[in-house]
């Protein structure tokens, strides 16, 4: 398994949620930061940020989502329903002996992080979101934004039974710009369940389209933790407009950082700015 040369003390560990083992990689000492990747990705997407936060005095735990890499790969769509994904995050926090954590998520990891903060506010001391709007904002865009509806067609395709036959480990790793890292991604995806990856979409992604409401407006409780949202404005999958009004769903302070020249994988496209922003934002709330 590839390792961050700046974080040689990283350790592989496992948490368990309902008989499903969740692999995560941990390092550093200090307040716990749990990091959740998206699609198609695995724990190593966080290596640069892990190094930056460990140097600032945090303990980072980056997990492989169920279905990915070294985590268990349960069969069936329902195994990937949101309550199970929330439980996976809770299991990692518990395995580290934590009561709560700073929760960081990108893509599906961000969608999960929002839901952890909504349904298990006791687990989240600070919330850091990359790319994915609050569920209410995303539902609004899916219902009325034709650009977002068009950009979500890939997710409709993913929901089609058997679509995983069109995917390969090499193709899924195509977005990785660093050749030294790409080989690790290919290995991780070869160990993963392609059906499991798509089951995140089948179990949780809103259905609908053609202007019809994809998500019914929900009366969700406000987020009880300070929130930092980071979005790459070149993102082709998620419209920046979805973040408008995020502050209406947060009871604490809300910070939005929009990066004009960054794409969907904002933690890599603007690595230095993202890492610096997280360290500064967390330091102000420590």
mmCIF file of N, CA and C in Angstrom, residues 16-133:
data_model
loop_
_atom_site.group_PDB
_atom_site.id
_atom_site.type_symbol
_atom_site.label_atom_id
_atom_site.label_comp_id
_atom_site.label_asym_id
_atom_site.label_seq_id
_atom_site.Cartn_x
_atom_site.Cartn_y
_atom_site.Cartn_z
ATOM 1 N N UNK A 16 -15.834 -1.787 12.940
ATOM 2 C CA UNK A 16 -16.888 -2.709 12.525
ATOM 3 C C UNK A 16 -18.261 -2.094 12.761
ATOM 4 N N UNK A 17 -19.100 -2.208 11.746
ATOM 5 C CA UNK A 17 -20.471 -1.708 11.823
ATOM 6 C C UNK A 17 -21.412 -2.808 11.336
ATOM 7 N N UNK A 18 -22.118 -3.428 12.260
ATOM 8 C CA UNK A 18 -23.076 -4.458 11.887
ATOM 9 C C UNK A 18 -22.471 -5.609 11.126
ATOM 10 N N UNK A 19 -21.271 -5.990 11.487
ATOM 11 C CA UNK A 19 -20.601 -7.095 10.817
ATOM 12 C C UNK A 19 -19.816 -6.707 9.585
ATOM 13 N N UNK A 20 -19.846 -5.450 9.197
ATOM 14 C CA UNK A 20 -19.086 -4.949 8.051
ATOM 15 C C UNK A 20 -17.831 -4.252 8.565
ATOM 16 N N UNK A 21 -16.665 -4.721 8.113
ATOM 17 C CA UNK A 21 -15.398 -4.121 8.524
ATOM 18 C C UNK A 21 -15.061 -2.943 7.617
ATOM 19 N N UNK A 22 -14.722 -1.825 8.256
ATOM 20 C CA UNK A 22 -14.348 -0.605 7.552
ATOM 21 C C UNK A 22 -12.865 -0.339 7.804
ATOM 22 N N UNK A 23 -12.095 -0.369 6.734
ATOM 23 C CA UNK A 23 -10.665 -0.073 6.829
ATOM 24 C C UNK A 23 -10.441 1.433 6.876
ATOM 25 N N UNK A 24 -9.528 1.841 7.736
ATOM 26 C CA UNK A 24 -9.136 3.244 7.742
ATOM 27 C C UNK A 24 -7.663 3.354 8.080
ATOM 28 N N UNK A 25 -7.083 4.485 7.720
ATOM 29 C CA UNK A 25 -5.657 4.742 7.932
ATOM 30 C C UNK A 25 -5.544 5.939 8.855
ATOM 31 N N UNK A 26 -4.767 5.771 9.923
ATOM 32 C CA UNK A 26 -4.723 6.778 10.972
ATOM 33 C C UNK A 26 -3.295 7.209 11.247
ATOM 34 N N UNK A 27 -3.140 8.467 11.655
ATOM 35 C CA UNK A 27 -1.825 8.974 12.018
ATOM 36 C C UNK A 27 -1.944 10.308 12.742
ATOM 37 N N UNK A 28 -0.902 10.650 13.485
ATOM 38 C CA UNK A 28 -0.884 11.925 14.188
ATOM 39 C C UNK A 28 -1.526 11.843 15.556
ATOM 40 N N UNK A 29 -1.383 12.917 16.306
ATOM 41 C CA UNK A 29 -1.953 13.011 17.655
ATOM 42 C C UNK A 29 -2.662 14.348 17.802
ATOM 43 N N UNK A 30 -3.779 14.322 18.519
ATOM 44 C CA UNK A 30 -4.543 15.537 18.739
ATOM 45 C C UNK A 30 -6.007 15.298 18.474
ATOM 46 N N UNK A 31 -6.797 16.371 18.302
ATOM 47 C CA UNK A 31 -8.222 16.203 17.999
ATOM 48 C C UNK A 31 -8.422 15.332 16.767
ATOM 49 N N UNK A 32 -9.442 14.486 16.813
ATOM 50 C CA UNK A 32 -9.671 13.517 15.748
ATOM 51 C C UNK A 32 -10.361 14.164 14.546
ATOM 52 N N UNK A 33 -9.805 13.883 13.364
ATOM 53 C CA UNK A 33 -10.386 14.315 12.094
ATOM 54 C C UNK A 33 -10.696 13.062 11.284
ATOM 55 N N UNK A 34 -11.968 12.835 10.983
ATOM 56 C CA UNK A 34 -12.387 11.692 10.175
ATOM 57 C C UNK A 34 -12.647 12.176 8.755
ATOM 58 N N UNK A 35 -12.047 11.485 7.775
ATOM 59 C CA UNK A 35 -12.048 11.942 6.392
ATOM 60 C C UNK A 35 -12.713 10.884 5.524
ATOM 61 N N UNK A 36 -13.694 11.317 4.712
ATOM 62 C CA UNK A 36 -14.524 10.399 3.936
ATOM 63 C C UNK A 36 -14.399 10.750 2.450
ATOM 64 N N UNK A 37 -13.941 9.789 1.665
ATOM 65 C CA UNK A 37 -13.754 10.026 0.230
ATOM 66 C C UNK A 37 -15.051 9.832 -0.547
ATOM 67 N N UNK A 38 -14.986 10.145 -1.849
ATOM 68 C CA UNK A 38 -16.129 9.972 -2.723
ATOM 69 C C UNK A 38 -15.871 8.969 -3.828
ATOM 70 N N UNK A 39 -16.519 9.185 -4.969
ATOM 71 C CA UNK A 39 -16.420 8.297 -6.132
ATOM 72 C C UNK A 39 -15.695 9.019 -7.253
ATOM 73 N N UNK A 40 -14.809 8.329 -7.960
ATOM 74 C CA UNK A 40 -14.166 7.062 -7.609
ATOM 75 C C UNK A 40 -12.857 7.390 -6.903
ATOM 76 N N UNK A 41 -12.719 6.958 -5.683
ATOM 77 C CA UNK A 41 -11.607 7.391 -4.852
ATOM 78 C C UNK A 41 -11.369 6.361 -3.753
ATOM 79 N N UNK A 42 -10.395 6.609 -2.900
ATOM 80 C CA UNK A 42 -10.182 5.776 -1.713
ATOM 81 C C UNK A 42 -9.413 6.602 -0.707
ATOM 82 N N UNK A 43 -9.048 6.017 0.410
ATOM 83 C CA UNK A 43 -8.507 6.808 1.517
ATOM 84 C C UNK A 43 -7.342 7.699 1.113
ATOM 85 N N UNK A 44 -6.528 7.263 0.135
ATOM 86 C CA UNK A 44 -5.289 7.966 -0.194
ATOM 87 C C UNK A 44 -5.506 9.339 -0.809
ATOM 88 N N UNK A 45 -6.738 9.643 -1.218
ATOM 89 C CA UNK A 45 -7.006 10.985 -1.731
ATOM 90 C C UNK A 45 -6.662 12.054 -0.696
ATOM 91 N N UNK A 46 -6.675 11.644 0.592
ATOM 92 C CA UNK A 46 -6.469 12.595 1.676
ATOM 93 C C UNK A 46 -5.019 12.701 2.132
ATOM 94 N N UNK A 47 -4.093 11.986 1.503
ATOM 95 C CA UNK A 47 -2.715 11.983 2.005
ATOM 96 C C UNK A 47 -2.113 13.384 2.158
ATOM 97 N N UNK A 48 -2.225 14.282 1.168
ATOM 98 C CA UNK A 48 -1.659 15.621 1.383
ATOM 99 C C UNK A 48 -2.284 16.356 2.562
ATOM 100 N N UNK A 49 -3.613 16.277 2.675
ATOM 101 C CA UNK A 49 -4.292 16.964 3.778
ATOM 102 C C UNK A 49 -3.978 16.297 5.108
ATOM 103 N N UNK A 50 -3.842 14.993 5.119
ATOM 104 C CA UNK A 50 -3.463 14.295 6.350
ATOM 105 C C UNK A 50 -2.129 14.804 6.864
ATOM 106 N N UNK A 51 -1.161 14.934 5.957
ATOM 107 C CA UNK A 51 0.147 15.436 6.367
ATOM 108 C C UNK A 51 0.075 16.842 6.927
ATOM 109 N N UNK A 52 -0.715 17.702 6.266
ATOM 110 C CA UNK A 52 -0.842 19.090 6.715
ATOM 111 C C UNK A 52 -1.504 19.174 8.080
ATOM 112 N N UNK A 53 -2.544 18.378 8.302
ATOM 113 C CA UNK A 53 -3.250 18.439 9.579
ATOM 114 C C UNK A 53 -2.470 17.773 10.698
ATOM 115 N N UNK A 54 -1.786 16.687 10.402
ATOM 116 C CA UNK A 54 -0.959 16.054 11.433
ATOM 117 C C UNK A 54 0.138 16.998 11.891
ATOM 118 N N UNK A 55 0.715 17.746 10.960
ATOM 119 C CA UNK A 55 1.755 18.715 11.329
ATOM 120 C C UNK A 55 1.192 19.831 12.192
ATOM 121 N N UNK A 56 -0.119 20.073 12.075
ATOM 122 C CA UNK A 56 -0.762 21.125 12.871
ATOM 123 C C UNK A 56 -1.320 20.602 14.193
ATOM 124 N N UNK A 57 -1.084 19.312 14.482
ATOM 125 C CA UNK A 57 -1.493 18.776 15.772
ATOM 126 C C UNK A 57 -2.853 18.119 15.801
ATOM 127 N N UNK A 58 -3.199 17.411 14.718
ATOM 128 C CA UNK A 58 -4.457 16.667 14.668
ATOM 129 C C UNK A 58 -4.176 15.189 14.403
ATOM 130 N N UNK A 59 -5.108 14.357 14.810
ATOM 131 C CA UNK A 59 -5.066 12.928 14.499
ATOM 132 C C UNK A 59 -6.055 12.688 13.361
ATOM 133 N N UNK A 60 -5.563 12.199 12.242
ATOM 134 C CA UNK A 60 -6.409 12.023 11.068
ATOM 135 C C UNK A 60 -6.709 10.544 10.845
ATOM 136 N N UNK A 61 -7.965 10.267 10.512
ATOM 137 C CA UNK A 61 -8.401 8.900 10.206
ATOM 138 C C UNK A 61 -9.146 8.948 8.878
ATOM 139 N N UNK A 62 -8.527 8.423 7.824
ATOM 140 C CA UNK A 62 -9.114 8.428 6.484
ATOM 141 C C UNK A 62 -9.623 7.033 6.173
ATOM 142 N N UNK A 63 -10.909 6.925 5.928
ATOM 143 C CA UNK A 63 -11.490 5.595 5.748
ATOM 144 C C UNK A 63 -11.663 5.245 4.280
ATOM 145 N N UNK A 64 -11.693 3.933 4.007
ATOM 146 C CA UNK A 64 -12.164 3.394 2.739
ATOM 147 C C UNK A 64 -13.661 3.142 2.900
ATOM 148 N N UNK A 65 -14.482 3.760 2.074
ATOM 149 C CA UNK A 65 -15.906 3.492 2.155
ATOM 150 C C UNK A 65 -16.204 2.018 1.896
ATOM 151 N N UNK A 66 -17.293 1.524 2.469
ATOM 152 C CA UNK A 66 -17.669 0.134 2.211
ATOM 153 C C UNK A 66 -17.764 -0.078 0.700
ATOM 154 N N UNK A 67 -17.277 -1.220 0.253
ATOM 155 C CA UNK A 67 -17.214 -1.504 -1.173
ATOM 156 C C UNK A 67 -15.887 -1.145 -1.804
ATOM 157 N N UNK A 68 -15.094 -0.336 -1.115
ATOM 158 C CA UNK A 68 -13.840 0.169 -1.676
ATOM 159 C C UNK A 68 -12.615 -0.470 -1.033
ATOM 160 N N UNK A 69 -11.622 -0.756 -1.853
ATOM 161 C CA UNK A 69 -10.268 -1.096 -1.426
ATOM 162 C C UNK A 69 -10.262 -2.166 -0.346
ATOM 163 N N UNK A 70 -9.846 -1.858 0.873
ATOM 164 C CA UNK A 70 -9.671 -2.863 1.924
ATOM 165 C C UNK A 70 -10.854 -2.972 2.877
ATOM 166 N N UNK A 71 -11.891 -2.164 2.666
ATOM 167 C CA UNK A 71 -13.106 -2.324 3.466
ATOM 168 C C UNK A 71 -13.931 -3.485 2.917
ATOM 169 N N UNK A 72 -14.834 -4.009 3.754
ATOM 170 C CA UNK A 72 -15.721 -5.080 3.297
ATOM 171 C C UNK A 72 -16.612 -4.590 2.166
ATOM 172 N N UNK A 73 -17.104 -5.553 1.385
ATOM 173 C CA UNK A 73 -17.887 -5.250 0.188
ATOM 174 C C UNK A 73 -19.206 -6.020 0.231
ATOM 175 N N UNK A 74 -20.117 -5.608 1.111
ATOM 176 C CA UNK A 74 -21.385 -6.328 1.210
ATOM 177 C C UNK A 74 -22.160 -6.262 -0.106
ATOM 178 N N UNK A 75 -22.936 -7.309 -0.375
ATOM 179 C CA UNK A 75 -23.722 -7.368 -1.597
ATOM 180 C C UNK A 75 -25.101 -6.766 -1.367
ATOM 181 N N UNK A 76 -25.692 -6.268 -2.450
ATOM 182 C CA UNK A 76 -27.045 -5.732 -2.385
ATOM 183 C C UNK A 76 -27.071 -4.232 -2.221
ATOM 184 N N UNK A 77 -28.048 -3.608 -2.858
ATOM 185 C CA UNK A 77 -28.173 -2.155 -2.826
ATOM 186 C C UNK A 77 -28.408 -1.641 -1.410
ATOM 187 N N UNK A 78 -29.268 -2.330 -0.650
ATOM 188 C CA UNK A 78 -29.643 -1.835 0.672
ATOM 189 C C UNK A 78 -28.462 -1.742 1.630
ATOM 190 N N UNK A 79 -27.421 -2.538 1.387
ATOM 191 C CA UNK A 79 -26.243 -2.479 2.246
ATOM 192 C C UNK A 79 -25.559 -1.120 2.171
ATOM 193 N N UNK A 80 -25.872 -0.349 1.123
ATOM 194 C CA UNK A 80 -25.231 0.951 0.908
ATOM 195 C C UNK A 80 -26.189 2.111 1.189
ATOM 196 N N UNK A 81 -27.317 1.819 1.817
ATOM 197 C CA UNK A 81 -28.266 2.874 2.189
ATOM 198 C C UNK A 81 -27.627 3.800 3.224
ATOM 199 N N UNK A 82 -28.052 5.053 3.235
ATOM 200 C CA UNK A 82 -27.403 6.078 4.043
ATOM 201 C C UNK A 82 -27.271 5.730 5.524
ATOM 202 N N UNK A 83 -28.279 5.121 6.176
ATOM 203 C CA UNK A 83 -28.082 4.790 7.592
ATOM 204 C C UNK A 83 -26.854 3.906 7.837
ATOM 205 N N UNK A 84 -26.549 3.011 6.911
ATOM 206 C CA UNK A 84 -25.366 2.174 7.058
ATOM 207 C C UNK A 84 -24.084 2.981 6.880
ATOM 208 N N UNK A 85 -24.108 3.946 5.959
ATOM 209 C CA UNK A 85 -22.933 4.788 5.722
ATOM 210 C C UNK A 85 -22.675 5.714 6.910
ATOM 211 N N UNK A 86 -23.743 6.227 7.496
ATOM 212 C CA UNK A 86 -23.604 7.019 8.721
ATOM 213 C C UNK A 86 -23.009 6.152 9.827
ATOM 214 N N UNK A 87 -23.484 4.917 9.929
ATOM 215 C CA UNK A 87 -22.976 3.998 10.938
ATOM 216 C C UNK A 87 -21.509 3.683 10.763
ATOM 217 N N UNK A 88 -21.031 3.668 9.525
ATOM 218 C CA UNK A 88 -19.609 3.411 9.279
ATOM 219 C C UNK A 88 -18.746 4.521 9.873
ATOM 220 N N UNK A 89 -19.184 5.761 9.701
ATOM 221 C CA UNK A 89 -18.445 6.897 10.267
ATOM 222 C C UNK A 89 -18.477 6.827 11.788
ATOM 223 N N UNK A 90 -19.642 6.531 12.338
ATOM 224 C CA UNK A 90 -19.752 6.398 13.796
ATOM 225 C C UNK A 90 -18.831 5.306 14.313
ATOM 226 N N UNK A 91 -18.703 4.214 13.562
ATOM 227 C CA UNK A 91 -17.855 3.101 13.984
ATOM 228 C C UNK A 91 -16.386 3.492 14.015
ATOM 229 N N UNK A 92 -15.950 4.289 13.038
ATOM 230 C CA UNK A 92 -14.551 4.736 13.024
ATOM 231 C C UNK A 92 -14.276 5.655 14.212
ATOM 232 N N UNK A 93 -15.192 6.574 14.487
ATOM 233 C CA UNK A 93 -15.008 7.461 15.643
ATOM 234 C C UNK A 93 -14.927 6.643 16.925
ATOM 235 N N UNK A 94 -15.810 5.667 17.067
ATOM 236 C CA UNK A 94 -15.800 4.825 18.261
ATOM 237 C C UNK A 94 -14.537 3.999 18.350
ATOM 238 N N UNK A 95 -14.064 3.482 17.216
ATOM 239 C CA UNK A 95 -12.847 2.655 17.214
ATOM 240 C C UNK A 95 -11.632 3.455 17.659
ATOM 241 N N UNK A 96 -11.676 4.766 17.431
ATOM 242 C CA UNK A 96 -10.588 5.635 17.859
ATOM 243 C C UNK A 96 -10.794 6.160 19.284
ATOM 244 N N UNK A 97 -11.835 5.671 19.942
ATOM 245 C CA UNK A 97 -12.100 6.100 21.305
ATOM 246 C C UNK A 97 -12.661 7.496 21.411
ATOM 247 N N UNK A 98 -13.194 7.996 20.301
ATOM 248 C CA UNK A 98 -13.701 9.363 20.294
ATOM 249 C C UNK A 98 -15.167 9.454 20.638
ATOM 250 N N UNK A 99 -15.553 10.603 21.154
ATOM 251 C CA UNK A 99 -16.957 10.927 21.377
ATOM 252 C C UNK A 99 -17.497 11.648 20.148
ATOM 253 N N UNK A 100 -16.676 12.519 19.574
ATOM 254 C CA UNK A 100 -17.036 13.218 18.349
ATOM 255 C C UNK A 100 -15.768 13.450 17.548
ATOM 256 N N UNK A 101 -15.906 14.109 16.398
ATOM 257 C CA UNK A 101 -14.759 14.339 15.524
ATOM 258 C C UNK A 101 -15.028 15.531 14.622
ATOM 259 N N UNK A 102 -13.962 16.068 14.086
ATOM 260 C CA UNK A 102 -14.057 16.967 12.939
ATOM 261 C C UNK A 102 -14.287 16.056 11.738
ATOM 262 N N UNK A 103 -15.352 16.278 11.004
ATOM 263 C CA UNK A 103 -15.700 15.394 9.889
ATOM 264 C C UNK A 103 -15.485 16.130 8.577
ATOM 265 N N UNK A 104 -14.696 15.500 7.682
ATOM 266 C CA UNK A 104 -14.349 16.069 6.386
ATOM 267 C C UNK A 104 -14.844 15.114 5.305
ATOM 268 N N UNK A 105 -15.525 15.633 4.296
ATOM 269 C CA UNK A 105 -15.988 14.772 3.227
ATOM 270 C C UNK A 105 -15.930 15.436 1.871
ATOM 271 N N UNK A 106 -15.685 14.607 0.840
ATOM 272 C CA UNK A 106 -15.705 15.067 -0.547
ATOM 273 C C UNK A 106 -16.608 14.147 -1.352
ATOM 274 N N UNK A 107 -17.398 14.729 -2.274
ATOM 275 C CA UNK A 107 -18.259 13.948 -3.153
ATOM 276 C C UNK A 107 -19.198 13.086 -2.302
ATOM 277 N N UNK A 108 -19.265 11.766 -2.517
ATOM 278 C CA UNK A 108 -20.132 10.953 -1.669
ATOM 279 C C UNK A 108 -19.754 11.086 -0.196
ATOM 280 N N UNK A 109 -18.469 11.285 0.063
ATOM 281 C CA UNK A 109 -18.054 11.498 1.447
ATOM 282 C C UNK A 109 -18.670 12.745 2.029
ATOM 283 N N UNK A 110 -18.841 13.789 1.198
ATOM 284 C CA UNK A 110 -19.500 15.013 1.659
ATOM 285 C C UNK A 110 -20.985 14.776 1.893
ATOM 286 N N UNK A 111 -21.625 14.028 0.981
ATOM 287 C CA UNK A 111 -23.038 13.707 1.170
ATOM 288 C C UNK A 111 -23.251 12.945 2.474
ATOM 289 N N UNK A 112 -22.346 12.014 2.757
ATOM 290 C CA UNK A 112 -22.429 11.257 4.016
ATOM 291 C C UNK A 112 -22.183 12.182 5.198
ATOM 292 N N UNK A 113 -21.182 13.064 5.081
ATOM 293 C CA UNK A 113 -20.852 13.976 6.179
ATOM 294 C C UNK A 113 -22.042 14.871 6.528
ATOM 295 N N UNK A 114 -22.740 15.384 5.501
ATOM 296 C CA UNK A 114 -23.945 16.183 5.774
ATOM 297 C C UNK A 114 -24.940 15.371 6.598
ATOM 298 N N UNK A 115 -25.146 14.118 6.193
ATOM 299 C CA UNK A 115 -26.148 13.290 6.861
ATOM 300 C C UNK A 115 -25.726 12.907 8.278
ATOM 301 N N UNK A 116 -24.433 12.698 8.489
ATOM 302 C CA UNK A 116 -23.960 12.446 9.854
ATOM 303 C C UNK A 116 -24.274 13.656 10.727
ATOM 304 N N UNK A 117 -23.979 14.855 10.215
ATOM 305 C CA UNK A 117 -24.224 16.076 10.995
ATOM 306 C C UNK A 117 -25.709 16.297 11.254
ATOM 307 N N UNK A 118 -26.559 15.883 10.314
ATOM 308 C CA UNK A 118 -28.005 16.060 10.468
ATOM 309 C C UNK A 118 -28.585 15.042 11.446
ATOM 310 N N UNK A 119 -28.202 13.777 11.286
ATOM 311 C CA UNK A 119 -28.834 12.701 12.046
ATOM 312 C C UNK A 119 -28.067 12.292 13.304
ATOM 313 N N UNK A 120 -26.765 12.592 13.344
ATOM 314 C CA UNK A 120 -25.965 12.290 14.535
ATOM 315 C C UNK A 120 -25.137 13.523 14.898
ATOM 316 N N UNK A 121 -25.806 14.627 15.243
ATOM 317 C CA UNK A 121 -25.061 15.861 15.537
ATOM 318 C C UNK A 121 -24.085 15.700 16.687
ATOM 319 N N UNK A 122 -24.338 14.715 17.559
ATOM 320 C CA UNK A 122 -23.430 14.475 18.676
ATOM 321 C C UNK A 122 -22.052 14.030 18.223
ATOM 322 N N UNK A 123 -21.942 13.542 16.988
ATOM 323 C CA UNK A 123 -20.673 13.009 16.485
ATOM 324 C C UNK A 123 -19.793 14.067 15.814
ATOM 325 N N UNK A 124 -20.342 15.249 15.533
ATOM 326 C CA UNK A 124 -19.644 16.214 14.679
ATOM 327 C C UNK A 124 -19.355 17.504 15.442
ATOM 328 N N UNK A 125 -18.080 17.785 15.648
ATOM 329 C CA UNK A 125 -17.702 19.033 16.312
ATOM 330 C C UNK A 125 -17.504 20.168 15.318
ATOM 331 N N UNK A 126 -16.958 19.855 14.151
ATOM 332 C CA UNK A 126 -16.840 20.794 13.037
ATOM 333 C C UNK A 126 -17.067 20.007 11.753
ATOM 334 N N UNK A 127 -17.653 20.652 10.756
ATOM 335 C CA UNK A 127 -18.011 19.972 9.515
ATOM 336 C C UNK A 127 -17.354 20.675 8.334
ATOM 337 N N UNK A 128 -16.612 19.899 7.536
ATOM 338 C CA UNK A 128 -15.924 20.442 6.364
ATOM 339 C C UNK A 128 -16.399 19.670 5.136
ATOM 340 N N UNK A 129 -16.995 20.401 4.207
ATOM 341 C CA UNK A 129 -17.651 19.825 3.037
ATOM 342 C C UNK A 129 -16.940 20.288 1.774
ATOM 343 N N UNK A 130 -16.667 19.344 0.886
ATOM 344 C CA UNK A 130 -16.088 19.681 -0.410
ATOM 345 C C UNK A 130 -17.017 19.215 -1.526
ATOM 346 N N UNK A 131 -17.501 20.171 -2.289
ATOM 347 C CA UNK A 131 -18.207 19.970 -3.554
ATOM 348 C C UNK A 131 -19.717 19.773 -3.448
ATOM 349 N N UNK A 132 -20.219 19.004 -2.506
ATOM 350 C CA UNK A 132 -21.636 18.623 -2.493
ATOM 351 C C UNK A 132 -22.464 19.596 -1.650
ATOM 352 N N UNK A 133 -23.515 20.166 -2.224
ATOM 353 C CA UNK A 133 -24.376 21.077 -1.450
ATOM 354 C C UNK A 133 -25.128 20.362 -0.337
#
